Amino acid sequence: MLSGSYNTPLVLCSILVALLASYTALDLVGRIHSVGRIAARWWLLGGGTALGIGIWSMHFIGMIAFSLPIALAYDLPLTLWSLLVAIGASMLALWLASRDRLPWPHLLAGALLMGAGISVMHYTGMASMRMQPGIDYTPRLVAASVVIAVLAAGAALWIAHRLRRHGKHVRLLRVGAAVLMALAIVAMHYTGMAAASFPLGTICAAAAGGGLNTTGLSMPIVVATLAVLSVALVTSVLDLRLEISTARLSRSLAEANEELSHLVLHDNLTKLPNRLLLGDRLKQAVEHAEAGGNQVAVMFLDLDGFKGVNDSFGHQTGDQLLMQVAGRIRQAVRAQDTVARVGGDEFVLVASVKQPRDAAALADELVRMIDEPVTIHGHDLLVTVSIGIALYPDDAHTPEDLLKFADTAMYRAKSLGRNQYCFFETSMKTNSASHLALLQDLRLALKRQEFELHYQPKFRAPAGPLTGVEALLRWRHPTRGLVMPDDFIPLAERTGQIVAIGEWVVDEACRQLADWRARGRTDLTMAVNISPVQFSHANFVPAVRGAMERHRIGADLLVLEITETTAMHDVEASLVTLQRLRGLGVRISIDDFGTGYSSLLYLKRLPASELKIDRGFISDLKAGSEDAAIVSSIIALGETLNLNIVAEGVETGDQQALLTQLGCDSLQGYLLGRPAPAEDIEKIVIGEETPGQKTGT
């Protein structure tokens, strides 16, 4: 027998190739399992090719490491065939190991097929030497090599399947598994080599026939194989990192979308559902009630006294109050009920009930809980709630009508004294329709030129001369007649239309003042009431400036009346606006003085020139009364701050005399002159009538 030997460095190289091929195989299984169907096909094709080259190279390098005392070469077609067998077996292994499930019958069949493939590759490679006479094989060792191949294939499939997912210690486990797989593959190869015997006189027909000579091929094959496997492994790692980055980005986008969706559908302050989400929840509640034969109670809640708290203590305190009230409402309802914030201090509750008394009990509990004082920044604040209730299907069948009728019932609760609940009644529909019609007409009133100004004179105490007039807005409705401000100004403020209406009032008042000035009354002042909504609007000061410039109104002739609570709402912002107005030459009057919570520290900083005592202190004014003491204090304060003091609502001679005695500078009221259109009041303005003559209506 010819005696063969091994090149130790090449043997070590073959083991290294087997190790790298094993680890690459385990990694590729994870990639194929984690990617999509189309990408998995490409990974299976590319990965199977790379792995097959790795296994075949390990075998071929091991063959090159073996030498006999004769020239050796390899038949090229058979060598290539053995490579194709290795690639096919590798693809089969990757496909099986990457499956979601690998039952024992599949594992056994896969082990047999892959083991047979590896064995065919090995013995085809041996046959490619075309030894003559043929190689003598020891059957026992051949069988052992095939068994090792099958066992190695089965172990490889099982390990690769178990480690296909990415986890905390997967890479470390893959290294250990790769070592075991490499040893099994190497053991199969060298067991198969040990089974081969070469009789004396054997020649290599492949070498004689110009086959593939391996001289000098060992190092290029090693390098090329390592390069192929490294590229496959690096590509897998980079693709994994890209997938992880993409997954993180996808999660971030999903979280951002979820947060954005939450912001779109929820109130930013209270975190309750907003009007948009409420509509969807209410629609679902109606559908479920219709299917289950239940009832749905829609409750419209509006806080009583919230505006006073907000104006007196500021927006931050108001926001804290709203959050605490929202918490109380959530505490009173069930988890399946919906509580939404639909406005500044307006909430809507949607609850499934069996009968109306269940809704009444819930509303009664809400009234009780909200009536409890709320402590914020050391202040015990008290607000109450008015609740309107509409029921499905008794009152309405659509979400829109349920909300509308609940809102109508809420206004009825307010009109009945507040701090209570009220169920919707059919008779309320007429009032609701009238309210909606008034709102629609209000939107068109300015365009249709239905607004007009009436003017009430102001006199130097006690009875003249005339110092100015106050412009009072009236709405001459085509069918309702003369509509007073109390009936439409709150509606205009709620809808924001007060800004455009207020700009018209200022412009018209300036136009009328310019007309009277042109007719000789150059000393006359014009006072205009300013809504809080209008005062806080960004275009307020430019609109005043524009009106004054258009009508050439001189300095100190236009007086803007700002309520005390408006001026004190946001003092710093109010100061900026008032200083800008004063810069235009506008005089500032603090209206309804004594009804708010002014701070003297801030009051003295306001660029005001006039204090107007609220009519509430005048109506019951008598000498020695509490009202007289308050009025006297206000007058003394005004004198200290060098402000002109005006008393409004003077209706009797006794009031006129007492206010003059207390030191009021100017008086205004029905006793001296009623509000009237410009053409009716011109006799007083021109000076043809004396105070007390009943001009106007």
XYZ file of C-alpha atoms in Angstrom:
697
model
C 0.000 0.000 0.000
C 1.129 3.533 -0.778
C 1.805 5.505 2.358
C 0.186 8.980 2.503
C 0.909 12.007 4.686
C -0.757 15.328 5.637
C 0.423 18.935 5.465
C -0.296 20.185 9.009
C -0.774 23.910 8.136
C -3.275 22.977 5.437
C -5.108 20.680 7.847
C -5.382 23.581 10.295
C -6.601 25.788 7.443
C -9.291 23.238 6.625
C -10.427 23.252 10.261
C -10.498 27.083 10.230
C -12.602 27.058 7.074
C -14.986 24.520 8.642
C -15.310 26.716 11.754
C -16.030 29.886 9.764
C -18.452 28.022 7.492
C -20.329 26.648 10.501
C -20.681 30.023 12.178
C -21.746 31.634 8.894
C -24.374 28.936 8.435
C -25.847 29.586 11.889
C -25.906 33.334 11.282
C -27.499 32.992 7.845
C -30.293 30.853 9.270
C -31.186 33.753 11.562
C -31.203 36.217 8.656
C -33.424 34.014 6.466
C -35.872 33.528 9.324
C -36.168 37.238 10.190
C -36.562 38.818 6.744
C -39.494 38.902 4.346
C -40.344 36.192 1.835
C -38.635 37.779 -1.181
C -35.507 38.752 0.746
C -35.401 35.268 2.286
C -35.144 33.706 -1.193
C -32.120 35.839 -2.031
C -30.511 35.073 1.308
C -31.182 31.356 0.748
C -29.596 31.478 -2.703
C -26.587 33.591 -1.735
C -26.146 32.070 1.686
C -26.447 28.503 0.400
C -23.827 29.225 -2.253
C -21.413 30.758 0.258
C -21.947 27.946 2.769
C -21.601 25.266 0.079
C -18.332 26.825 -1.075
C -17.153 26.855 2.546
C -17.934 23.164 3.153
C -16.521 22.130 -0.222
C -13.377 24.217 0.373
C -12.840 22.567 3.735
C -13.046 19.188 1.958
C -10.844 20.281 -0.968
C -8.205 21.860 1.262
C -8.197 18.649 3.269
C -7.643 16.736 0.009
C -4.816 19.071 -0.976
C -3.266 18.562 2.467
C -3.052 14.810 1.691
C -0.093 13.648 -0.383
C 1.117 10.327 -1.845
C 4.500 9.412 -3.334
C 2.911 9.880 -6.771
C 1.676 12.923 -8.696
C -1.940 13.859 -7.849
C -4.524 15.867 -9.741
C -8.312 16.131 -9.891
C -10.801 15.681 -12.691
C -12.373 19.113 -13.214
C -15.984 18.028 -14.085
C -16.199 15.734 -11.064
C -14.681 18.413 -8.832
C -17.259 20.928 -9.979
C -19.997 18.360 -9.496
C -18.899 17.839 -5.897
C -19.078 21.638 -5.401
C -22.646 21.731 -6.746
C -23.627 18.888 -4.435
C -22.215 20.856 -1.467
C -24.146 23.982 -2.471
C -27.378 22.020 -2.918
C -27.011 20.340 0.479
C -26.278 23.720 2.099
C -29.388 25.321 0.603
C -31.480 22.432 1.876
C -29.985 22.824 5.351
C -30.597 26.588 5.472
C -34.170 26.176 4.250
C -35.026 23.515 6.828
C -33.345 25.285 9.750
C -35.051 28.611 9.040
C -38.584 27.169 9.159
C -40.886 28.232 11.978
C -41.320 24.570 12.938
C -38.958 21.638 12.572
C -40.726 18.470 13.742
C -38.688 15.326 14.324
C -39.711 13.623 11.064
C -38.559 16.653 9.092
C -35.357 16.861 11.115
C -34.610 13.173 10.476
C -35.332 13.452 6.751
C -33.216 16.592 6.514
C -30.331 14.958 8.370
C -30.394 11.958 6.034
C -30.550 14.108 2.885
C -27.865 16.541 4.007
C -25.627 13.785 5.382
C -25.984 11.930 2.085
C -25.158 15.146 0.215
C -21.995 15.736 2.233
C -20.979 12.121 1.799
C -21.625 12.276 -1.973
C -19.571 15.474 -2.144
C -16.671 13.865 -0.295
C -16.566 10.609 -2.190
C -17.171 12.365 -5.523
C -14.160 14.519 -4.730
C -12.127 11.393 -3.977
C -13.311 9.828 -7.232
C -12.177 12.904 -9.158
C -8.532 11.704 -8.696
C -9.425 8.745 -10.983
C -6.971 6.383 -9.253
C -5.963 3.241 -11.200
C -6.450 0.688 -9.858
C -9.310 2.100 -7.832
C -9.159 3.150 -4.196
C -9.728 0.417 -1.643
C -12.229 1.566 1.019
C -12.675 0.062 4.441
C -16.459 -0.495 4.639
C -16.531 -0.003 8.391
C -14.848 3.415 8.170
C -16.944 4.454 5.163
C -20.091 3.635 7.102
C -18.712 5.528 10.074
C -18.043 8.596 7.921
C -21.584 8.497 6.513
C -23.046 8.099 10.019
C -20.907 11.024 11.200
C -22.157 13.088 8.238
C -25.787 12.276 9.022
C -25.372 12.930 12.740
C -23.431 16.115 12.063
C -26.138 17.242 9.636
C -28.907 16.449 12.138
C -27.093 18.239 14.969
C -26.369 21.210 12.722
C -30.018 21.496 11.664
C -31.299 21.247 15.217
C -28.776 23.756 16.606
C -29.304 26.185 13.731
C -33.096 25.981 14.144
C -32.884 26.625 17.886
C -30.497 29.565 17.465
C -32.240 31.177 14.497
C -33.715 33.997 16.585
C -31.657 36.941 17.806
C -31.414 37.118 21.563
C -29.280 38.119 24.497
C -26.666 35.279 24.370
C -27.277 33.958 20.858
C -23.910 35.043 19.409
C -21.978 33.351 22.215
C -24.024 30.180 21.812
C -23.431 30.287 18.053
C -19.668 30.317 18.582
C -19.869 27.195 20.736
C -22.252 25.500 18.317
C -20.026 26.425 15.367
C -17.047 24.735 17.059
C -19.028 21.509 17.531
C -20.330 21.585 13.950
C -16.848 22.241 12.542
C -15.370 19.327 14.492
C -18.162 17.052 13.228
C -17.575 18.090 9.580
C -13.805 17.679 9.951
C -14.296 14.326 11.656
C -16.446 13.116 8.761
C -13.871 14.196 6.169
C -10.850 12.697 7.828
C -12.749 9.530 8.734
C -13.594 9.193 5.040
C -9.931 9.789 4.150
C -8.864 7.181 6.663
C -11.185 4.685 4.957
C -9.198 5.010 1.687
C -6.240 2.700 0.859
C -4.006 3.015 -2.244
C -2.382 -0.226 -3.528
C 1.255 -0.250 -4.662
C 1.594 0.691 -8.299
C -1.494 2.923 -8.206
C -1.358 5.884 -10.539
C -3.502 9.019 -10.710
C -5.177 9.015 -14.143
C -6.333 12.612 -13.595
C -2.687 13.703 -13.291
C -1.696 11.716 -16.350
C -4.656 13.095 -18.324
C -4.032 16.784 -17.560
C -6.486 17.145 -14.678
C -6.561 19.952 -12.153
C -3.077 20.223 -10.647
C -3.269 21.476 -7.045
C 0.315 22.731 -6.911
C 0.124 26.325 -5.709
C -3.686 26.244 -5.413
C -3.937 25.738 -1.669
C -3.348 29.329 -0.590
C -5.603 30.963 -3.241
C -8.396 28.544 -2.372
C -8.019 29.272 1.338
C -8.000 33.028 0.764
C -10.905 32.941 -1.697
C -12.980 30.758 0.590
C -12.330 32.892 3.643
C -13.179 35.974 1.591
C -16.479 34.505 0.389
C -17.495 33.409 3.864
C -16.375 36.700 5.406
C -18.337 38.698 2.863
C -21.426 36.599 3.554
C -20.972 36.980 7.309
C -20.256 40.730 7.190
C -23.196 41.278 4.849
C -25.418 39.383 7.254
C -24.204 41.424 10.233
C -24.622 44.735 8.394
C -28.059 43.721 7.168
C -28.997 42.760 10.713
C -27.858 46.155 12.008
C -29.779 47.872 9.235
C -32.839 45.826 10.138
C -32.440 46.702 13.823
C -32.020 50.395 12.960
C -35.032 50.229 10.692
C -37.018 48.480 13.398
C -36.013 51.155 15.932
C -36.937 53.884 13.474
C -40.219 52.133 12.775
C -40.940 51.909 16.511
C -40.043 55.571 16.947
C -42.318 56.535 14.081
C -45.082 54.353 15.465
C -44.691 55.953 18.899
C -44.607 59.421 17.327
C -47.721 58.624 15.286
C -49.437 57.273 18.369
C -48.505 60.402 20.319
C -49.619 62.641 17.452
C -52.874 60.718 17.187
C -53.368 61.140 20.923
C -52.729 64.890 20.652
C -55.164 65.189 17.766
C -57.888 63.313 19.651
C -57.311 64.559 23.221
C -57.357 67.839 25.072
C -53.821 68.980 25.823
C -54.621 70.303 29.304
C -56.888 67.671 30.871
C -55.854 64.737 28.605
C -59.539 64.006 28.109
C -60.945 63.170 24.664
C -61.680 66.268 22.613
C -64.687 67.060 20.415
C -63.307 64.990 17.511
C -62.915 61.787 19.542
C -66.182 62.494 21.363
C -68.058 62.334 18.060
C -66.679 58.873 17.336
C -67.339 57.587 20.878
C -70.876 58.940 20.855
C -71.575 57.323 17.490
C -70.331 53.961 18.823
C -72.396 54.331 21.992
C -75.571 54.951 19.956
C -74.848 51.935 17.730
C -74.255 49.654 20.741
C -77.367 50.929 22.486
C -79.426 50.333 19.362
C -78.133 46.754 19.130
C -78.555 46.036 22.844
C -81.778 47.911 23.495
C -80.169 50.205 26.084
C -80.247 53.981 26.525
C -77.446 56.539 26.188
C -77.288 59.625 28.367
C -75.443 62.623 26.921
C -74.641 65.214 29.585
C -73.406 68.705 28.733
C -71.570 70.222 31.726
C -70.714 73.923 32.039
C -68.936 75.314 35.104
C -70.634 78.177 36.963
C -68.276 80.887 38.207
C -65.204 79.695 36.320
C -64.767 82.987 34.444
C -64.579 84.897 37.720
C -61.868 82.572 39.013
C -59.952 82.787 35.743
C -60.181 86.585 35.636
C -59.300 87.058 39.296
C -56.514 84.526 39.808
C -55.130 84.139 36.288
C -54.974 81.445 33.620
C -52.580 79.169 35.533
C -54.969 78.892 38.459
C -57.853 78.431 36.017
C -56.002 75.614 34.283
C -55.299 73.892 37.614
C -58.972 74.200 38.481
C -60.020 72.642 35.162
C -57.648 69.706 35.674
C -59.003 69.034 39.171
C -62.603 69.263 37.987
C -61.789 66.893 35.110
C -60.343 64.473 37.671
C -63.512 64.631 39.750
C -65.683 63.926 36.722
C -63.532 60.914 35.791
C -63.765 59.687 39.363
C -67.569 59.800 39.290
C -68.044 57.813 36.074
C -67.330 54.249 34.981
C -64.355 53.181 32.872
C -66.561 52.489 29.839
C -68.102 55.979 29.919
C -66.587 58.820 27.882
C -65.703 62.200 29.375
C -64.602 64.870 26.897
C -63.609 68.517 27.139
C -65.257 70.450 24.320
C -64.590 74.056 25.323
C -62.962 76.315 27.889
C -65.032 75.157 30.866
C -67.386 72.820 29.012
C -67.391 69.031 29.306
C -69.531 66.291 27.796
C -70.226 62.911 29.370
C -71.531 59.945 27.374
C -72.821 57.110 29.551
C -74.828 53.957 28.879
C -77.836 53.794 31.231
C -80.789 51.484 31.695
C -83.316 54.173 32.593
C -83.462 57.971 33.083
C -83.136 57.774 36.862
C -79.665 56.270 36.410
C -78.655 59.401 34.500
C -80.242 61.565 37.199
C -78.292 59.778 39.938
C -75.033 60.249 38.022
C -75.761 63.941 37.379
C -76.648 64.448 41.031
C -73.304 62.912 42.041
C -71.441 65.178 39.615
C -73.170 68.276 40.995
C -72.263 67.215 44.531
C -68.599 66.438 43.772
C -67.917 69.593 41.761
C -69.597 71.742 44.429
C -66.808 70.828 46.880
C -64.135 73.582 47.296
C -60.881 73.213 45.377
C -57.643 74.356 47.024
C -55.096 75.828 44.572
C -52.036 77.828 45.616
C -53.503 78.320 49.083
C -56.866 79.594 47.787
C -60.120 77.741 48.425
C -61.948 78.125 45.123
C -65.590 77.289 44.627
C -67.292 76.579 41.318
C -70.527 74.786 40.586
C -71.827 73.029 37.495
C -74.930 73.238 35.331
C -75.759 69.989 33.531
C -78.080 69.372 30.617
C -79.132 65.780 29.850
C -80.428 64.327 26.587
C -81.340 60.653 26.221
C -81.141 58.233 23.310
C -83.610 57.176 21.957
C -86.202 59.186 23.924
C -84.991 62.674 22.915
C -83.001 62.125 19.711
C -81.526 59.416 17.489
C -78.415 61.109 16.096
C -75.223 62.156 17.919
C -75.581 65.705 16.595
C -79.100 66.146 17.965
C -78.171 64.557 21.301
C -75.347 67.057 21.786
C -77.509 69.973 20.671
C -80.379 69.038 22.977
C -78.063 68.399 25.943
C -76.568 71.870 25.360
C -80.069 73.360 25.279
C -80.983 71.624 28.528
C -77.781 72.921 30.113
C -78.785 76.517 29.352
C -82.162 75.812 30.930
C -80.355 74.576 34.069
C -78.386 77.843 34.155
C -81.546 79.906 33.751
C -83.149 78.028 36.673
C -80.408 79.111 39.065
C -77.364 76.991 38.161
C -75.677 74.277 40.281
C -78.218 71.698 39.108
C -79.108 69.384 36.242
C -81.993 69.533 33.823
C -83.390 66.929 31.395
C -84.206 67.981 27.856
C -87.875 68.549 27.129
C -89.630 68.839 23.788
C -90.715 72.394 24.623
C -87.074 73.436 24.634
C -86.756 72.785 20.903
C -88.459 76.071 20.121
C -85.984 78.016 22.261
C -83.084 76.076 20.763
C -84.229 76.809 17.228
C -84.633 80.483 18.137
C -81.138 80.540 19.596
C -79.639 78.983 16.453
C -81.576 81.369 14.221
C -80.286 84.332 16.223
C -76.737 83.024 15.844
C -77.168 82.680 12.089
C -78.601 86.197 11.813
C -75.773 87.579 13.933
C -73.237 86.249 11.448
C -74.901 88.334 8.707
C -75.863 91.413 10.738
C -72.639 93.336 10.133
C -72.718 92.641 6.399
C -76.364 93.720 6.233
C -75.600 96.952 8.162
C -78.128 96.137 10.896
C -76.001 97.485 13.766
C -76.364 101.061 14.971
C -74.987 103.165 17.797
C -76.996 104.982 20.425
C -75.327 107.672 22.496
C -75.794 108.498 26.172
C -74.571 111.904 27.383
C -72.193 112.492 30.301
C -72.324 115.728 32.286
C -70.092 117.552 34.705
C -71.637 117.094 38.167
C -74.208 118.021 39.145
C -75.993 119.030 35.936
C -73.611 120.137 33.254
C -72.127 121.186 31.051
C -72.027 118.253 28.637
C -68.541 116.680 28.608
C -69.036 113.746 26.257
C -71.128 110.789 25.185
C -70.880 107.024 25.478
C -71.501 104.929 22.360
C -73.817 101.980 23.021
C -74.317 99.211 20.454
C -77.794 98.190 19.300
C -78.914 95.591 16.752
C -81.946 96.526 14.694
C -83.083 93.076 13.606
C -85.386 92.967 10.547
C -88.006 90.815 12.341
C -87.143 90.967 16.073
C -86.864 94.734 16.202
C -84.308 96.400 18.464
C -82.119 93.710 20.112
C -80.289 94.838 23.262
C -76.596 94.056 23.867
C -77.256 91.579 26.704
C -79.083 89.367 24.207
C -76.370 89.133 21.564
C -72.996 90.342 22.921
C -72.303 87.069 24.866
C -73.148 85.119 21.711
C -70.807 87.303 19.652
C -68.039 86.789 22.201
C -68.488 83.008 22.189
C -68.273 82.853 18.397
C -65.450 85.405 18.056
C -67.594 87.757 15.968
C -67.209 90.434 18.616
C -63.802 91.355 17.155
C -65.215 92.480 13.786
C -68.264 94.042 15.469
C -66.050 95.885 17.947
C -63.891 97.279 15.153
C -67.044 98.594 13.455
C -68.185 100.228 16.715
C -64.865 102.055 17.183
C -64.849 103.210 13.561
C -68.482 104.383 13.611
C -68.010 106.185 16.947
C -64.971 108.002 15.548
C -66.918 108.931 12.413
C -69.783 110.392 14.461
C -67.388 112.274 16.725
C -65.644 113.766 13.680
C -69.049 114.863 12.343
C -69.982 116.650 15.588
C -66.544 118.236 15.792
C -66.987 119.603 12.291
C -70.228 121.199 13.569
C -68.543 122.974 16.421
C -68.290 120.519 19.344
C -64.502 120.321 19.463
C -64.406 119.595 23.206
C -66.695 116.556 23.119
C -65.296 113.116 24.101
C -66.516 109.775 22.785
C -66.462 106.731 25.090
C -66.592 103.204 23.661
C -66.935 99.954 25.636
C -64.337 97.313 24.727
C -65.053 93.588 25.007
C -62.407 91.428 26.769
C -62.174 89.297 23.621
C -61.605 92.369 21.481
C -59.067 93.829 23.939
C -56.876 90.710 23.810
C -56.987 90.425 20.005
C -53.728 91.112 18.140
C -55.375 93.590 15.732
C -57.045 95.685 18.437
C -54.534 98.542 18.664
C -53.974 98.755 14.864
C -57.761 98.899 14.358
C -58.072 101.798 16.831
C -55.180 103.619 15.180
C -56.755 103.134 11.742
C -60.122 104.533 12.876
C -58.505 107.589 14.459
C -56.421 108.288 11.360
C -59.352 107.820 8.975
C -61.544 110.288 10.831
C -58.759 112.567 12.123
C -59.666 112.237 15.778
C -57.450 114.429 17.976
C -55.697 113.447 21.190
C -57.725 112.728 24.361
C -61.090 112.762 22.573
C -61.518 108.976 22.272
C -62.122 107.196 25.587
C -61.938 103.392 25.652
C -63.757 101.808 28.598
C -62.061 98.620 29.825
C -63.670 96.638 32.639
C -61.701 96.195 35.814
C -61.542 92.401 35.425
C -60.305 92.758 31.826
C -57.503 95.084 32.890
C -56.498 92.789 35.764
C -56.793 89.506 33.823
C -53.184 89.508 32.625
C -51.726 92.655 34.099
C -48.414 92.673 32.248
C -50.045 92.086 28.858
C -52.748 94.653 29.669
C -50.100 97.235 30.542
C -48.411 96.752 27.169
C -51.705 97.164 25.267
C -52.816 100.157 27.361
C -49.461 101.891 26.955
C -49.711 101.483 23.171
C -53.211 102.979 23.243
C -52.046 105.846 25.420
C -49.300 106.441 22.907
C -52.009 107.072 20.305
C -53.568 109.712 22.519
C -56.462 107.489 23.619
C -57.827 107.985 27.121
C -58.448 104.883 29.251
C -61.435 104.479 31.543
C -61.653 101.621 34.054
C -65.297 100.535 33.815
C -67.416 98.759 36.473
C -64.860 99.701 39.115
C -65.369 98.065 42.494
C -66.735 94.750 41.191
C -63.398 93.025 40.562
C -60.287 92.209 42.544
C -57.942 95.009 41.597
C -54.569 95.347 43.224
C -53.703 98.970 44.067
C -50.094 98.186 43.183
C -51.145 97.345 39.614
C -53.905 99.933 39.426
C -51.515 102.810 39.909
C -49.376 101.458 37.035
C -52.278 101.493 34.573
C -52.213 104.535 32.266
C -55.860 105.268 33.092
C -57.401 108.723 33.279
C -60.845 107.788 34.560
C -62.621 105.457 37.007
C -66.243 104.589 36.347
C -68.211 103.504 39.422
C -70.381 100.466 38.704
C -74.131 101.123 38.657
C -74.576 98.401 41.277
C -73.332 100.835 43.929
C -75.593 103.627 42.642
C -78.998 101.948 42.407
C -79.571 101.811 46.197
C -77.325 104.754 47.107
C -78.433 106.622 50.218
C -76.619 108.870 52.647
C -74.961 106.872 55.408
C -75.412 103.557 53.622
C -72.737 100.958 52.955
C -72.883 101.805 49.247
C -72.218 105.454 50.081
C -69.130 104.449 52.062
C -67.853 102.344 49.148
C -68.472 105.132 46.641
C -66.724 107.605 48.934
C -63.701 105.278 49.144
C -63.574 104.894 45.352
C -63.741 108.681 44.903
C -60.956 109.186 47.449
C -58.837 106.563 45.664
C -59.456 108.264 42.311
C -58.456 111.645 43.687
C -55.267 110.140 45.105
C -54.399 108.677 41.698
C -55.464 111.890 39.946
C -58.265 110.143 38.026
C -61.570 111.578 36.855
C -64.507 109.844 38.619
C -67.674 109.023 36.657
C -70.855 107.580 38.186
C -73.228 105.737 35.849
C -76.842 104.717 36.423
C -77.955 108.014 38.032
C -81.749 107.899 38.022
C -82.911 110.110 40.906
C -82.276 113.612 42.112
C -81.133 112.281 45.513
C -78.475 110.138 43.827
C -77.383 113.141 41.792
C -77.065 115.358 44.853
C -75.266 112.772 47.007
C -72.771 111.839 44.289
C -72.005 115.520 43.733
C -71.543 115.974 47.476
C -69.214 112.963 47.677
C -67.023 114.459 44.943
C -67.933 112.737 41.659
C -66.603 114.633 38.654
C -69.114 113.408 36.043
C -72.575 111.832 36.071
C -74.386 109.630 33.582
C -77.841 108.079 33.727
C -81.502 108.206 32.759
C -82.056 111.242 34.976
C -79.732 113.281 32.789
C -80.215 111.659 29.393
C -81.212 108.311 27.918
C -79.288 106.539 25.134
C -80.600 107.597 21.715
C -79.587 107.527 18.051
C -77.313 110.322 16.851
C -80.071 112.309 15.169
C -82.181 112.250 18.356
C -79.406 113.298 20.713
C -77.996 116.103 18.595
C -80.127 118.714 20.401
C -78.241 117.971 23.614
C -74.930 117.742 21.787
C -75.495 121.057 19.993
C -76.615 122.572 23.297
C -80.283 123.256 22.680
C -81.545 121.152 25.613
C -80.620 120.990 29.275
C -79.956 117.815 31.294
C -83.104 116.065 32.434
C -85.119 116.587 29.268
C -86.175 113.144 28.011
C -84.306 112.728 24.779
C -84.454 109.354 23.042
C -86.074 106.207 24.200
